[in-house]
XYZ file of C-alpha atoms in Angstrom:
609
model
C 9.070 17.858 -41.746
C 12.291 17.806 -39.714
C 15.526 16.607 -41.353
C 17.087 13.359 -40.152
C 19.959 15.157 -38.395
C 17.611 17.712 -36.857
C 15.301 14.945 -35.676
C 18.141 13.226 -33.794
C 19.163 16.469 -32.110
C 15.585 17.324 -31.184
C 15.016 13.796 -29.885
C 18.004 14.200 -27.565
C 16.496 17.455 -26.300
C 13.178 15.765 -25.573
C 14.971 12.837 -23.928
C 16.645 15.382 -21.644
C 13.227 16.935 -20.982
C 11.899 13.487 -20.052
C 14.757 13.050 -17.585
C 14.001 16.489 -16.153
C 10.325 15.536 -15.915
C 11.223 12.552 -13.737
C 13.664 14.560 -11.624
C 11.205 17.416 -11.030
C 8.162 15.315 -10.127
C 9.761 12.349 -8.341
C 9.934 14.254 -5.065
C 6.179 14.914 -5.085
C 4.945 11.337 -5.508
C 4.332 10.903 -1.777
C 2.426 14.168 -1.225
C -0.922 12.370 -1.583
C -2.050 9.054 -0.161
C -3.126 6.082 -2.220
C -6.724 5.768 -3.381
C -8.785 2.596 -3.763
C -7.487 1.426 -7.146
C -3.893 2.221 -6.182
C -4.372 0.222 -2.984
C -5.276 -2.773 -5.139
C -1.983 -2.263 -6.964
C -0.174 -2.045 -3.616
C -1.773 -5.290 -2.438
C -0.718 -7.083 -5.623
C 2.842 -5.711 -5.597
C 3.374 -6.139 -1.842
C 5.315 -9.392 -2.219
C 7.930 -7.688 -4.402
C 7.806 -10.531 -6.925
C 6.480 -9.919 -10.470
C 5.156 -13.481 -10.771
C 3.275 -13.311 -7.454
C 1.971 -9.844 -8.333
C 0.619 -11.086 -11.668
C -0.909 -14.153 -10.024
C -2.614 -12.055 -7.334
C -3.858 -9.442 -9.814
C -5.197 -12.082 -12.203
C -7.965 -12.880 -9.720
C -8.239 -9.798 -7.493
C -7.477 -6.987 -9.947
C -7.427 -8.022 -13.640
C -7.191 -4.428 -14.907
C -3.990 -3.909 -12.922
C -2.093 -7.040 -13.892
C 0.395 -5.323 -16.238
C 1.278 -2.422 -13.962
C 1.292 -4.512 -10.763
C 3.954 -6.729 -12.336
C 6.185 -3.709 -12.988
C 5.396 -2.090 -9.618
C 6.475 -5.275 -7.826
C 10.025 -4.688 -9.065
C 10.019 -1.144 -7.647
C 8.623 -2.444 -4.340
C 11.377 -5.071 -4.224
C 14.025 -2.369 -4.668
C 12.615 0.449 -2.506
C 9.868 -0.992 -0.310
C 6.065 -0.558 -0.421
C 5.828 3.243 -0.350
C 3.749 5.711 -2.356
C 6.896 6.811 -4.183
C 8.016 3.328 -5.206
C 4.520 2.306 -6.319
C 4.078 5.426 -8.459
C 7.626 5.754 -9.800
C 7.157 3.338 -12.753
C 4.090 5.360 -13.800
C 6.240 8.510 -13.766
C 8.857 6.811 -15.955
C 6.260 5.738 -18.523
C 4.682 9.210 -18.476
C 8.044 10.877 -19.093
C 8.811 8.515 -21.983
C 5.560 9.561 -23.659
C 7.121 12.985 -24.375
C 9.961 11.871 -26.723
C 7.714 9.110 -28.083
C 5.121 11.698 -29.112
C 7.857 13.653 -30.885
C 9.003 10.528 -32.755
C 5.423 9.908 -33.839
C 4.580 13.472 -34.891
C 7.891 14.044 -36.669
C 6.675 11.530 -39.274
C 3.301 13.142 -39.910
C 3.159 16.817 -38.914
C 4.878 20.114 -39.748
C 8.138 20.765 -37.912
C 6.732 23.428 -35.604
C 3.817 21.266 -34.475
C 5.993 18.199 -33.849
C 8.117 20.308 -31.478
C 5.424 22.375 -29.742
C 3.045 19.438 -29.098
C 5.551 17.410 -26.991
C 6.390 20.626 -25.115
C 2.675 21.069 -24.384
C 2.565 17.439 -23.234
C 5.487 18.169 -20.884
C 3.266 20.672 -19.044
C 0.012 18.732 -19.510
C -1.976 18.199 -16.260
C -3.666 15.037 -17.622
C -0.261 13.465 -18.307
C 0.978 14.511 -14.870
C -2.100 13.035 -13.215
C -1.682 9.628 -14.838
C 2.090 9.769 -14.240
C 1.473 10.167 -10.498
C -1.066 7.347 -10.298
C 0.018 3.771 -9.592
C -2.540 2.338 -11.943
C -0.919 1.815 -15.326
C -2.629 4.689 -17.149
C 0.657 6.225 -18.305
C 1.846 2.737 -19.228
C -1.245 2.375 -21.413
C -0.596 5.722 -23.147
C 3.054 4.812 -23.736
C 2.306 1.477 -25.405
C -0.643 2.894 -27.352
C 1.638 5.624 -28.754
C 4.215 2.931 -29.514
C 1.529 1.057 -31.461
C 0.714 4.265 -33.367
C 4.407 4.781 -34.172
C 4.691 1.199 -35.412
C 1.571 1.751 -37.521
C 3.028 4.862 -39.167
C 6.327 3.075 -39.816
C 4.464 0.134 -41.330
C 2.484 2.544 -43.504
C 5.718 4.091 -44.783
C 7.953 1.056 -45.226
C 5.854 -2.076 -44.829
C 5.621 -4.563 -41.962
C 9.064 -5.908 -41.116
C 9.933 -8.251 -38.242
C 10.962 -5.360 -35.984
C 7.799 -3.363 -36.721
C 5.656 -6.467 -36.316
C 7.352 -7.168 -32.987
C 6.680 -3.613 -31.818
C 3.022 -3.963 -32.842
C 2.807 -7.288 -31.002
C 4.283 -5.996 -27.735
C 2.418 -2.672 -27.857
C -1.013 -4.193 -28.406
C -0.386 -7.012 -25.929
C 0.565 -4.740 -23.023
C -1.968 -1.992 -23.810
C -4.822 -4.491 -24.092
C -3.979 -5.960 -20.682
C -4.651 -2.519 -19.215
C -7.707 -1.654 -21.311
C -9.195 -3.998 -23.895
C -10.815 -1.081 -25.722
C -7.472 -0.586 -27.465
C -8.698 -3.203 -29.952
C -10.522 -0.411 -31.841
C -7.101 0.905 -32.891
C -6.466 -2.283 -34.867
C -8.883 -1.526 -37.753
C -7.776 2.118 -37.569
C -4.179 1.027 -38.058
C -5.153 -1.247 -40.932
C -6.935 1.694 -42.578
C -3.825 3.866 -42.173
C -1.580 1.222 -43.770
C -3.992 0.773 -46.667
C -4.352 4.546 -47.256
C -0.592 4.973 -47.361
C 0.517 1.879 -49.287
C -2.541 0.624 -51.201
C -1.190 -2.849 -50.624
C -3.512 -5.548 -49.297
C -0.565 -7.774 -48.380
C 0.907 -5.166 -46.021
C -2.523 -4.580 -44.491
C -2.911 -8.294 -43.775
C 0.600 -8.524 -42.316
C -0.101 -5.496 -40.131
C -3.421 -6.927 -38.922
C -1.821 -10.317 -38.245
C 0.985 -8.780 -36.179
C -1.370 -6.550 -34.196
C -3.921 -9.301 -33.619
C -1.136 -11.646 -32.528
C -0.489 -9.204 -29.693
C -4.163 -8.665 -28.952
C -5.301 -12.304 -28.997
C -3.129 -13.648 -26.118
C -4.122 -10.709 -23.934
C -7.779 -11.285 -24.764
C -7.472 -14.998 -24.025
C -5.699 -14.288 -20.735
C -8.309 -11.749 -19.663
C -11.182 -14.086 -20.531
C -9.515 -16.885 -18.569
C -9.207 -14.752 -15.442
C -11.869 -15.473 -12.786
C -12.275 -11.760 -12.161
C -12.568 -10.699 -15.793
C -16.289 -9.889 -15.609
C -17.064 -9.176 -11.943
C -20.137 -7.213 -10.856
C -19.644 -3.499 -11.366
C -18.008 -2.054 -8.205
C -20.101 1.072 -8.622
C -23.858 1.259 -8.849
C -24.968 1.891 -12.450
C -24.651 5.555 -13.275
C -27.344 7.002 -15.491
C -25.232 9.179 -17.771
C -25.987 9.893 -21.395
C -23.503 9.899 -24.267
C -23.442 13.705 -24.484
C -22.314 14.141 -20.879
C -19.837 11.320 -21.345
C -18.423 13.187 -24.337
C -18.100 16.339 -22.200
C -16.315 14.330 -19.498
C -13.966 12.870 -22.097
C -13.112 16.298 -23.536
C -12.678 17.774 -20.050
C -10.394 14.958 -18.970
C -8.260 15.125 -22.118
C -7.798 18.903 -22.051
C -7.963 19.597 -18.323
C -7.197 16.469 -16.371
C -8.881 15.228 -13.207
C -8.478 18.039 -10.670
C -11.066 20.575 -9.422
C -9.765 23.174 -11.908
C -9.970 20.844 -14.890
C -13.216 22.322 -16.246
C -11.677 25.816 -16.282
C -8.593 24.552 -18.114
C -10.747 22.650 -20.609
C -12.777 25.821 -21.228
C -9.584 27.866 -21.691
C -8.439 25.270 -24.232
C -11.673 25.352 -26.198
C -10.807 28.280 -28.498
C -7.325 26.916 -29.166
C -8.783 23.479 -29.856
C -11.362 24.815 -32.326
C -8.814 26.981 -34.156
C -6.286 24.147 -34.234
C -8.891 21.680 -35.438
C -9.919 24.073 -38.228
C -6.339 24.480 -39.451
C -5.626 20.756 -39.108
C -8.562 19.823 -41.312
C -8.079 22.650 -43.821
C -4.342 22.984 -44.317
C -2.781 19.736 -43.040
C -5.374 17.312 -44.307
C -2.951 14.853 -45.876
C -0.249 14.853 -43.208
C -2.535 14.654 -40.159
C -5.199 12.361 -41.597
C -3.566 9.195 -40.247
C -3.236 10.523 -36.711
C -6.803 11.837 -36.835
C -8.054 8.384 -37.829
C -6.160 6.730 -34.977
C -7.355 9.075 -32.237
C -10.886 9.277 -33.648
C -11.200 5.532 -33.057
C -9.870 5.969 -29.511
C -12.376 8.762 -28.858
C -15.106 6.510 -30.217
C -14.070 3.835 -27.742
C -14.040 6.287 -24.836
C -17.524 7.579 -25.574
C -19.332 4.510 -26.896
C -17.592 1.342 -25.761
C -17.299 2.464 -22.133
C -21.092 2.198 -21.993
C -23.221 5.302 -21.743
C -25.498 3.712 -19.137
C -22.996 2.029 -16.812
C -19.925 4.240 -16.828
C -17.860 5.662 -14.000
C -15.023 8.152 -14.201
C -12.347 5.566 -13.494
C -13.518 3.383 -16.389
C -12.737 6.092 -18.939
C -9.470 7.394 -17.436
C -7.180 5.181 -19.603
C -8.804 6.120 -22.912
C -9.256 9.749 -21.866
C -5.579 9.854 -20.914
C -4.665 8.605 -24.385
C -6.533 11.575 -25.848
C -4.275 13.981 -23.899
C -1.411 13.777 -26.472
C -3.960 14.389 -29.229
C -5.297 17.392 -27.280
C -1.747 18.765 -27.059
C -1.367 18.228 -30.815
C -4.560 20.152 -31.679
C -3.743 22.990 -29.267
C -0.232 23.276 -30.722
C -1.521 23.528 -34.297
C -3.326 26.774 -33.425
C -0.376 29.096 -32.535
C 1.915 27.338 -35.040
C -0.569 27.895 -37.872
C -1.050 31.534 -36.881
C 2.708 32.154 -36.683
C 3.301 30.487 -40.069
C 0.517 32.514 -41.658
C 1.879 35.731 -40.159
C 5.475 35.136 -41.246
C 4.463 34.247 -44.800
C 3.042 37.721 -45.408
C 5.000 40.733 -46.650
C 4.210 43.715 -44.454
C 5.063 46.142 -47.282
C 2.625 45.065 -49.941
C 0.426 42.070 -49.153
C -1.498 43.228 -46.099
C -4.819 44.918 -46.675
C -6.631 46.641 -43.837
C -9.200 43.814 -43.644
C -6.473 41.176 -43.581
C -4.627 43.095 -40.889
C -7.751 43.440 -38.730
C -8.591 39.775 -39.175
C -5.053 38.698 -38.249
C -5.006 41.077 -35.275
C -8.332 39.770 -33.976
C -7.258 36.148 -34.420
C -3.919 36.827 -32.732
C -5.614 38.555 -29.804
C -8.012 35.628 -29.282
C -5.184 33.086 -29.452
C -3.008 35.130 -27.079
C -5.899 35.625 -24.651
C -6.642 31.881 -24.711
C -2.977 31.025 -24.219
C -2.764 33.287 -21.144
C -5.730 31.535 -19.542
C -4.420 28.160 -20.669
C -1.036 28.751 -19.020
C -2.620 30.153 -15.838
C -4.970 27.218 -15.359
C -2.253 24.752 -16.350
C -0.167 26.014 -13.434
C -3.205 25.729 -11.140
C -4.043 22.203 -12.299
C -0.420 21.063 -11.999
C -0.320 22.378 -8.428
C -3.575 20.621 -7.549
C -2.355 17.413 -9.142
C 0.642 17.483 -6.814
C -1.239 18.273 -3.622
C -4.887 17.288 -4.093
C -5.904 13.900 -2.713
C -7.500 11.627 -5.309
C -9.834 10.109 -2.730
C -9.399 11.395 0.796
C -9.984 8.232 2.825
C -7.331 8.902 5.456
C -9.082 11.747 7.303
C -12.565 10.217 7.749
C -11.118 6.832 8.709
C -8.859 8.527 11.270
C -11.890 10.355 12.665
C -13.808 7.101 13.009
C -10.866 5.398 14.699
C -10.586 8.182 17.279
C -14.324 8.747 17.867
C -15.918 5.315 17.690
C -16.788 3.418 20.851
C -16.300 -0.352 21.160
C -19.276 -2.115 19.617
C -20.154 0.684 17.195
C -21.079 -0.309 13.675
C -19.343 0.858 10.510
C -21.169 0.565 7.193
C -19.096 0.730 4.039
C -19.543 -0.364 0.446
C -17.904 -3.689 -0.296
C -15.920 -2.143 -3.157
C -14.412 0.403 -0.745
C -13.313 -2.083 1.898
C -9.756 -2.094 0.489
C -9.386 1.520 1.654
C -10.558 0.573 5.137
C -8.108 -2.332 5.345
C -5.273 -0.069 4.186
C -5.843 3.011 6.347
C -7.385 1.614 9.564
C -5.153 -0.094 12.098
C -6.158 -3.666 13.002
C -6.680 -2.673 16.651
C -9.135 0.077 15.655
C -10.948 -2.229 13.233
C -11.273 -4.924 15.903
C -13.429 -2.727 18.151
C -15.928 -2.051 15.351
C -18.623 -4.212 13.835
C -17.975 -3.687 10.117
C -20.857 -4.274 7.713
C -20.140 -4.339 3.976
C -23.052 -3.483 1.696
C -23.513 -3.277 -2.045
C -26.506 -0.981 -2.527
C -28.096 2.037 -0.804
C -31.078 -0.150 0.060
C -28.835 -2.572 1.960
C -27.255 0.348 3.819
C -30.654 1.757 4.829
C -31.853 -1.664 5.991
C -28.762 -2.057 8.171
C -29.017 1.453 9.622
C -32.628 0.855 10.687
C -31.452 -1.918 13.018
C -28.279 -0.351 14.423
C -28.314 1.753 17.615
C -25.102 3.680 16.832
C -23.294 3.574 13.526
C -20.873 5.264 11.151
C -20.978 5.235 7.377
C -18.555 6.031 4.562
C -19.442 6.259 0.902
C -18.130 7.835 -2.266
C -20.054 10.646 -3.909
C -20.291 9.897 -7.620
C -20.870 13.467 -8.765
C -17.872 14.367 -10.924
C -16.952 18.003 -11.242
C -20.563 19.141 -11.193
C -21.841 16.427 -13.541
C -24.245 14.108 -11.732
C -23.396 10.574 -12.759
C -25.620 8.655 -10.380
C -29.272 8.389 -9.529
C -30.319 11.130 -7.108
C -31.646 8.522 -4.686
C -28.316 6.723 -4.360
C -26.795 7.244 -0.923
C -29.050 10.234 -0.403
C -28.232 11.419 3.107
C -27.334 15.064 2.975
C -26.061 17.866 5.198
C -25.972 19.073 7.912
C -24.962 15.598 9.076
C -22.683 14.434 6.313
C -19.128 15.722 6.157
C -17.411 15.925 2.790
C -13.751 15.105 2.415
C -12.867 16.413 -1.019
C -10.812 14.603 -3.613
C -9.986 14.942 -7.299
C -11.973 11.798 -8.162
C -14.959 12.635 -5.979
C -15.770 13.393 -2.368
C -15.926 10.930 0.498
C -19.184 11.284 2.444
C -18.864 10.648 6.175
C -21.780 10.139 8.595
C -22.279 9.349 12.261
C -25.755 8.161 13.273
C -26.422 8.093 17.004
C -29.684 6.170 16.965
C -31.801 3.923 14.773
C -32.107 5.444 11.304
C -35.679 6.400 10.310
C -35.727 6.682 6.517
C -39.335 5.573 5.985
C -41.030 3.424 8.630
C -39.661 1.314 11.481
C -41.281 -0.830 14.135
C -39.933 -1.562 17.613
C -41.095 -4.062 20.245
C -40.429 -3.155 23.889
C -40.511 -6.340 25.954
C -38.431 -8.217 28.493
C -37.586 -10.913 25.925
C -37.682 -11.233 22.165
C -40.885 -12.644 20.672
C -40.727 -16.315 19.731
C -39.612 -17.044 16.191
C -38.092 -13.597 15.650
C -36.863 -13.298 12.067
C -34.057 -10.991 10.842
C -36.586 -8.706 9.142
C -38.963 -8.645 12.123
C -39.565 -5.518 14.263
C -36.558 -4.468 16.291
C -36.607 -5.726 19.871
C -35.745 -3.265 22.649
C -34.972 -5.389 25.701
C -36.770 -3.573 28.509
C -39.607 -4.714 30.779
C -42.561 -2.243 30.692
C -43.312 -2.308 34.422
C -45.146 0.377 36.451
C -42.812 3.177 37.482
C -40.133 2.079 35.052
C -38.813 3.905 31.985
C -37.674 2.407 28.699
C -35.772 4.468 26.157
C -33.787 4.310 22.942
C -32.423 6.746 20.384
C -33.491 7.380 16.810
C -31.884 9.402 14.049
C -34.104 11.578 11.866
C -32.280 12.286 8.571
C -34.530 15.200 7.546
C -36.806 17.755 9.174
C -40.222 16.357 8.340
C -43.525 15.142 9.782
C -43.061 12.004 11.878
C -45.701 9.841 13.551
C -45.297 7.672 16.649
C -47.900 4.904 16.934
C -48.258 2.909 20.203
C -50.183 -0.318 20.658
C -50.096 -3.429 22.796
C -51.137 -6.560 20.903
C -52.951 -8.980 23.202
C -53.597 -6.425 25.973
C -57.058 -6.750 27.587
C -57.151 -3.385 29.368
C -56.321 0.252 28.718
C -53.043 1.718 29.949
C -51.334 5.095 30.173
C -47.855 5.841 28.876
C -45.881 9.043 29.310
C -43.998 9.512 26.044
C -41.106 11.867 25.332
C -40.205 12.031 21.657
C -37.482 14.466 20.608
C -38.075 16.596 23.741
C -41.821 16.722 23.196
C -43.706 15.057 26.069
C -47.216 13.669 25.909
C -49.429 11.418 28.073
C -51.029 8.833 25.818
C -53.712 6.234 26.456
C -54.050 2.987 24.548
C -56.168 -0.077 24.987
C -57.498 -3.257 23.380
C -57.679 -2.621 19.657
C -56.893 1.043 20.250
C -53.622 2.756 19.306
C -52.190 6.017 20.610
C -50.606 8.448 18.166
C -48.089 11.248 18.632
C -47.324 13.180 15.462
C -45.814 16.468 14.422
C -42.940 18.125 12.615
C -39.564 17.363 14.150
C -36.099 18.644 13.393
C -33.506 16.408 11.835
C -30.901 14.838 14.038
C -30.473 12.394 16.872
C -33.181 12.363 19.538
C -34.335 10.274 22.501
C -37.548 8.274 22.689
C -38.570 7.603 26.296
C -41.553 5.706 27.733
C -42.641 5.858 31.410
C -45.282 3.329 32.414
C -48.053 3.684 35.000
C -50.112 0.961 36.657
C -51.367 -1.102 34.897
C -48.543 -1.581 32.394
C -48.689 -3.707 29.230
C -46.641 -6.864 28.961
C -45.136 -5.556 25.728
C -45.383 -2.391 23.690
C -45.339 -2.067 19.904
C -43.907 1.252 18.683
C -44.283 2.261 15.048
C -42.291 5.263 13.851
C -42.846 6.564 10.326
C -41.688 9.456 8.161
C -44.223 11.316 6.034
C -41.932 11.659 3.006
C -39.679 8.572 2.742
C -36.119 9.140 1.587
């Protein structure tokens, strides 16, 4: 443990590091644009009034109510910019560094309590949440404050000041993520283990629950507390969720996070071994606390309906614990090395074992530092969700009257990045499921579509059929939280089977789900045409018929540059089939004498999407 005087001096050093953290990263807050959840924060904080921000967020964005209230103050002072919206998050992230030292100085060896906050200073996960206007760093700060209050209560009992800290910490943290409630029984267990006093345990639980209960009541009273999931359910099992949680805690949320998490694996295992073997009594309380948080991240998030953004707050809270475990490894090795007398204690086997262990730790540290630098760089410059580029491309390339299909949950990005004049020339259709998108595309002559890819760093988190329209037509605009898929369909989308009616007027009683009407009179010597979009190279069939016709007729058909003269008659259909390449193609009909009064065209795909 560190002496009282040494702790004050070290705390001042870490406070200076926190100030340097803010100074170094503040100039990079505007290097990336806002992503969908941050845009919700921007909408809530736009008025620059904490009360109005809280009122707006209570219905439109319940998860962001705490941070939006703080961000509104920054917006009032500096205007609605990326920097002002993210600056409070940077402040809370920087304060986590000295707060982690205060916490660990009560429960860990001196070397670990110094090295772990230093590791947190360079931690990509902390930097990511500190550059995100979403309250994640605020959640980590107040959760660590609750842990500190728990340790103080375990040492000296629950006083008014410690009870007040528990109240405020749990209240604010639970407004950001209600899963923090699992820390309450963990804290009660810590107090009981340390003091063996049921009265202190009850006082602790009462103080913590007093902070949790109002937040719970407020969240339950909000109209938007339990809205439909903005993402389609993602079929992900608990094992992959555990891998995602580990990767996020040790690597962060950038494309290089998996490499950094892998580089940390040896250090984490070695540190975990030494923590459990040699520091069992001192680290037990912190292990209990973070074990409950890990349990919440893996189990309470829901293994069948989880998305990456749902586990970011709890995963971010595991980042300080990851720094603690990593720091135990070199500190334990150094302590073991310095305790030995080179003249008489070392045997050849001990020397070889120490040399091998030191080499592995050094090798892991080299990779850890290298990928930390890479992840920090990507955190500064890598877009979280790159909406700006595809929306700019749509604005410049779309013609008046074109259709834009976008998921309803992503419409906030469209409202933020697209100018009102550009949006006015488009027919915007908001959908909730892939099936709704396909149904709309089948009836639209020219359309654009934007959707988020839910594959996260190589781990498929969604059903393979969801939004399944692949290259060479879809462009990918990469981001740390997933790619944005961008499509332009010049023609009616043929994903399974579609039916068109070519006639001078729509059939009587046409329903929304009826065959699509192509307004064109099939007269002798006249041509009627339209475009279709084939999403995949496959076998397609074109079926022609004329319901109600009493004589045979000839039609010259051109389908995707393949021409054919077809004959159809009463009760007889003409068929053109074959394998056609994916892409946009023209369908043209030239009529001879006699011509039918109307023509029914069925177009089907052999293997539906």
